[in-house]
XYZ file of C-alpha atoms in Angstrom:
339
model
C 14.688 -179.614 23.349
C 17.912 -179.246 21.365
C 20.101 -181.890 19.765
C 23.535 -182.431 21.285
C 26.358 -182.836 18.746
C 28.491 -185.942 19.172
C 30.824 -187.947 16.945
C 29.252 -191.280 17.945
C 26.259 -190.354 15.770
C 23.808 -190.711 18.656
C 20.490 -188.863 18.750
C 20.574 -187.093 22.102
C 18.766 -184.001 23.345
C 19.158 -181.408 26.096
C 16.495 -179.175 27.618
C 17.963 -175.977 26.207
C 21.002 -174.467 24.551
C 22.999 -171.577 26.004
C 25.588 -169.761 23.921
C 28.361 -168.583 26.230
C 28.894 -165.707 26.943
C 26.200 -163.970 24.858
C 23.382 -165.908 26.610
C 25.104 -166.274 29.984
C 22.182 -164.535 31.707
C 19.954 -167.505 30.790
C 22.191 -169.935 32.679
C 20.563 -171.526 35.740
C 23.252 -172.467 38.289
C 20.958 -174.863 40.146
C 20.462 -177.031 37.016
C 22.930 -179.515 35.582
C 24.873 -178.566 32.473
C 27.396 -179.911 29.995
C 29.785 -178.038 27.746
C 29.941 -179.569 24.284
C 31.939 -178.488 21.267
C 32.009 -181.288 18.706
C 31.147 -183.924 21.305
C 34.210 -185.859 20.164
C 35.083 -187.476 23.488
C 31.610 -188.139 24.880
C 29.369 -191.196 25.074
C 25.756 -190.406 25.936
C 24.307 -193.424 27.721
C 20.823 -191.868 27.843
C 18.816 -190.410 24.963
C 18.086 -187.250 26.973
C 20.225 -184.966 29.075
C 18.050 -183.289 31.682
C 19.966 -180.043 31.742
C 21.610 -177.189 29.875
C 23.837 -177.534 26.831
C 26.551 -174.856 26.780
C 28.416 -174.019 23.615
C 31.344 -171.621 23.813
C 31.616 -168.689 21.425
C 35.100 -167.451 22.337
C 37.349 -167.329 19.272
C 40.268 -165.157 20.375
C 43.589 -165.789 18.632
C 46.176 -163.521 20.253
C 49.930 -163.874 19.765
C 52.415 -162.153 22.082
C 56.171 -162.617 22.219
C 59.051 -162.647 24.639
C 62.683 -162.962 23.641
C 62.472 -166.748 23.805
C 58.792 -167.696 23.492
C 55.450 -167.096 21.859
C 52.542 -166.667 24.258
C 49.390 -167.662 22.383
C 45.972 -166.984 23.902
C 43.143 -168.960 22.294
C 39.379 -168.818 22.693
C 37.813 -172.031 23.999
C 35.370 -172.224 21.079
C 38.078 -172.578 18.424
C 38.499 -175.882 16.582
C 41.662 -177.537 17.892
C 43.048 -178.982 14.647
C 42.385 -175.818 12.657
C 44.147 -173.840 15.384
C 47.203 -176.123 15.240
C 47.436 -175.592 11.479
C 46.863 -171.850 11.800
C 49.779 -171.544 14.216
C 52.121 -173.628 12.065
C 51.156 -171.557 9.012
C 52.086 -168.477 11.063
C 55.520 -169.968 11.754
C 54.763 -170.892 15.363
C 55.701 -174.496 15.976
C 55.207 -176.917 18.853
C 51.691 -178.312 18.423
C 52.354 -180.368 15.284
C 52.323 -183.723 17.147
C 48.792 -182.903 18.331
C 47.394 -182.439 14.821
C 44.011 -183.866 13.820
C 42.790 -184.395 17.391
C 39.054 -183.678 17.194
C 37.308 -181.188 19.444
C 37.715 -177.620 20.613
C 40.491 -175.687 22.313
C 38.432 -175.536 25.513
C 38.298 -179.335 25.729
C 42.076 -179.752 25.455
C 42.995 -178.958 29.085
C 40.084 -180.949 30.532
C 41.367 -184.191 29.066
C 45.006 -183.082 28.875
C 45.007 -184.320 25.307
C 48.136 -186.000 24.051
C 49.516 -187.871 21.074
C 52.805 -188.973 19.521
C 55.001 -188.055 22.479
C 53.450 -184.687 23.387
C 50.829 -183.704 25.959
C 48.898 -180.456 26.201
C 50.252 -179.917 29.727
C 53.793 -179.544 28.381
C 52.751 -176.441 26.442
C 50.084 -174.899 28.664
C 50.888 -171.633 30.419
C 47.457 -171.054 31.941
C 43.717 -171.701 31.655
C 41.108 -168.976 32.148
C 37.427 -169.486 32.866
C 34.349 -168.548 34.819
C 34.172 -170.026 38.311
C 30.520 -170.786 39.017
C 31.094 -170.821 42.775
C 32.831 -167.451 43.061
C 31.053 -166.038 39.982
C 34.397 -164.580 38.936
C 36.683 -164.985 35.957
C 39.800 -166.789 37.199
C 43.108 -167.854 35.674
C 44.858 -171.043 36.756
C 48.535 -171.583 36.073
C 49.898 -174.892 34.808
C 50.505 -176.312 38.280
C 47.030 -175.341 39.495
C 45.518 -177.294 36.594
C 46.867 -180.501 38.198
C 47.550 -182.177 34.884
C 48.185 -185.910 34.719
C 47.706 -188.577 32.043
C 44.274 -187.736 30.573
C 43.441 -185.933 33.811
C 43.147 -182.392 35.163
C 41.566 -180.409 37.986
C 38.663 -179.748 35.580
C 37.670 -183.425 35.845
C 38.063 -183.454 39.623
C 37.739 -180.558 42.082
C 36.481 -178.102 39.454
C 34.204 -180.553 37.653
C 30.889 -178.772 36.907
C 32.229 -175.664 38.655
C 34.421 -174.027 36.019
C 33.645 -172.996 32.444
C 36.874 -172.716 30.447
C 36.864 -169.669 28.163
C 40.534 -169.296 27.147
C 43.835 -171.119 27.210
C 47.290 -169.599 26.923
C 50.140 -171.654 25.485
C 53.873 -171.014 25.779
C 55.646 -172.174 22.618
C 59.410 -171.844 22.445
C 61.127 -170.052 19.573
C 63.951 -172.577 19.939
C 61.778 -175.322 18.490
C 63.054 -178.876 18.324
C 61.283 -181.788 16.694
C 59.798 -184.415 19.014
C 60.274 -187.705 17.175
C 59.959 -190.032 20.177
C 56.931 -191.826 18.733
C 57.929 -194.765 16.509
C 56.703 -193.783 13.029
C 57.964 -190.217 13.449
C 61.487 -191.466 14.132
C 61.744 -192.338 10.439
C 61.691 -188.650 9.517
C 65.072 -187.106 8.762
C 65.549 -183.627 10.259
C 61.899 -182.695 9.579
C 60.247 -179.307 9.752
C 57.176 -178.800 11.929
C 54.902 -178.832 8.880
C 56.408 -182.171 7.793
C 55.679 -183.624 11.241
C 52.181 -182.131 11.094
C 51.553 -183.789 7.722
C 52.995 -187.119 8.881
C 50.859 -187.132 12.031
C 47.786 -186.418 9.913
C 48.660 -189.309 7.591
C 49.218 -191.705 10.507
C 45.979 -190.726 12.227
C 43.979 -190.959 8.995
C 45.412 -194.419 8.271
C 44.728 -195.727 11.794
C 41.556 -193.952 12.893
C 38.231 -193.964 11.030
C 36.753 -190.589 10.092
C 33.814 -189.925 12.476
C 31.940 -188.216 9.641
C 31.933 -191.539 7.746
C 31.930 -194.073 10.596
C 30.781 -192.599 13.923
C 33.328 -192.984 16.722
C 35.101 -191.037 19.454
C 38.666 -191.986 18.578
C 40.618 -193.886 21.237
C 38.002 -195.287 23.604
C 40.299 -196.549 26.373
C 43.265 -195.009 28.150
C 46.592 -196.798 27.931
C 46.812 -198.561 31.313
C 49.656 -197.842 33.721
C 50.516 -200.879 35.839
C 52.823 -201.748 38.698
C 56.211 -203.205 37.758
C 55.214 -206.530 39.364
C 52.190 -206.784 37.041
C 54.321 -205.928 34.024
C 56.928 -208.553 34.958
C 54.222 -211.217 34.810
C 52.869 -209.901 31.517
C 56.232 -209.891 29.754
C 56.665 -213.546 30.715
C 53.302 -214.179 29.093
C 54.177 -212.079 26.018
C 57.821 -210.983 25.525
C 56.786 -208.656 22.685
C 54.283 -206.587 24.661
C 54.847 -202.852 23.991
C 55.822 -201.059 27.177
C 56.770 -197.561 28.258
C 58.534 -197.305 31.651
C 57.394 -194.343 33.760
C 59.394 -192.116 36.089
C 57.653 -193.555 39.157
C 58.688 -197.119 38.324
C 55.328 -198.093 36.857
C 54.899 -199.175 33.235
C 52.453 -197.855 30.633
C 50.992 -200.456 28.256
C 49.262 -200.092 24.895
C 45.534 -200.698 25.373
C 45.025 -201.325 21.657
C 47.634 -204.095 21.707
C 45.921 -205.849 24.629
C 42.520 -205.633 22.919
C 43.993 -206.966 19.683
C 45.768 -209.831 21.481
C 42.486 -210.675 23.174
C 41.085 -211.375 19.705
C 38.546 -208.571 19.894
C 39.165 -206.767 16.609
C 35.853 -206.821 14.765
C 33.901 -207.915 17.848
C 30.263 -206.805 17.728
C 27.529 -206.005 20.220
C 24.238 -205.102 18.540
C 25.211 -202.265 16.147
C 28.451 -201.373 17.955
C 31.763 -202.810 16.793
C 35.465 -202.882 17.684
C 37.133 -201.376 14.616
C 38.865 -204.007 12.477
C 41.962 -201.881 11.791
C 42.310 -200.166 15.182
C 41.248 -202.139 18.241
C 41.270 -199.042 20.450
C 38.335 -197.555 18.533
C 34.698 -198.525 19.045
C 32.353 -197.556 16.207
C 28.638 -197.127 15.706
C 27.735 -199.090 12.580
C 24.405 -197.301 12.406
C 21.422 -196.999 14.720
C 23.318 -197.927 17.856
C 22.426 -196.351 21.198
C 24.890 -195.295 23.849
C 24.221 -198.265 26.109
C 24.972 -200.686 23.259
C 28.375 -199.043 22.775
C 28.924 -199.169 26.542
C 28.028 -202.876 26.559
C 30.657 -203.512 23.897
C 33.169 -201.562 25.996
C 32.198 -203.662 29.023
C 32.828 -206.839 27.052
C 36.279 -205.542 26.054
C 37.095 -204.545 29.652
C 35.992 -207.908 31.018
C 37.889 -209.957 28.403
C 41.162 -208.038 28.779
C 40.932 -208.277 32.579
C 40.396 -212.039 32.406
C 43.353 -212.596 30.055
C 45.906 -210.091 31.296
C 44.742 -209.057 34.798
C 44.736 -205.442 33.567
C 41.742 -203.123 33.869
C 41.085 -200.846 30.912
C 39.466 -197.539 31.850
C 37.621 -195.416 29.305
C 39.203 -192.259 27.980
C 35.778 -191.292 26.627
C 33.578 -189.511 29.174
C 30.133 -191.021 29.872
C 27.149 -188.677 30.143
C 23.878 -189.807 31.687
C 20.528 -188.072 32.090
C 21.716 -186.041 35.081
C 25.290 -185.441 33.938
C 28.632 -187.185 33.829
C 28.863 -190.627 35.412
C 31.879 -192.674 36.485
C 32.664 -194.593 33.292
C 34.566 -197.457 34.946
C 31.794 -198.015 37.488
C 29.202 -197.872 34.708
C 31.011 -200.626 32.787
C 31.370 -202.762 35.908
C 27.638 -202.470 36.541
C 26.940 -203.628 32.990
C 29.333 -206.567 33.453
C 27.531 -207.532 36.665
C 24.118 -207.275 34.993
C 25.236 -209.343 32.008
C 26.417 -212.134 34.324
C 22.955 -212.512 35.855
């Protein structure tokens, strides 16, 4: 048995560890597996994972150029934040808004990570990996990755069928600052490194360091609701933050809803809603995954009752046999707690 790394500070084990690709021959395709870098976006709801833990070794860092762009190919095992800084130090800008997001490069396309007005999908040229069904290395272009808000083909059709080994980014040489997120708008004609530093300061002020207080960052996705739902909400609260979408729907701030529900500092066993950032659930010490999930269920139920809006986890839930539907898992807990 091997311990599975995770930023929630949970003690979880897998049957065996496989380093990919050096130990690829040990992989058993008929057994369940999970790919874990830092485990920064995972909640293990069982103490054991009855399968294989894969950790990626790829650390390529290849820069090519066209007249207008940099094409940057990155190994999936690289640390994301360190890679962002490495590129900026090399004079290649474009990822600065995504600074200090925990995890590895290989995890970025799965979740289509995003922050401060930028999403991974906007910069992704292609994703390369090993297709377990065809047993071939394949490259998917941006469109084939089917990116959406915190979604991708790697969470749907290719879930448990594709091991990402590389990503290639296209970063323009005609860089322009993206200051669409509120606090960044205060910057006056900033450089990429200044945006990078500001994003780091904002994240450090809002989000607890997992090394000091175990957490997985933002626990819930920002909900996207129909215009009719939003029209009712704004009558209820004229100050509710809102972000109109191209399809007529409206994105809301999950943290704001949780805060307005009076849940900052709410506790379930040893799990707690962070007092400074309502979107973050923390392990105060000795908590198990189900306790954290129960706290999340309480948050989901309370926000639904007050605002008629369902919050869905951004964090992925892993059970004994593999990933489980996080929203369904929370609804089952809610049902059990009502008995």
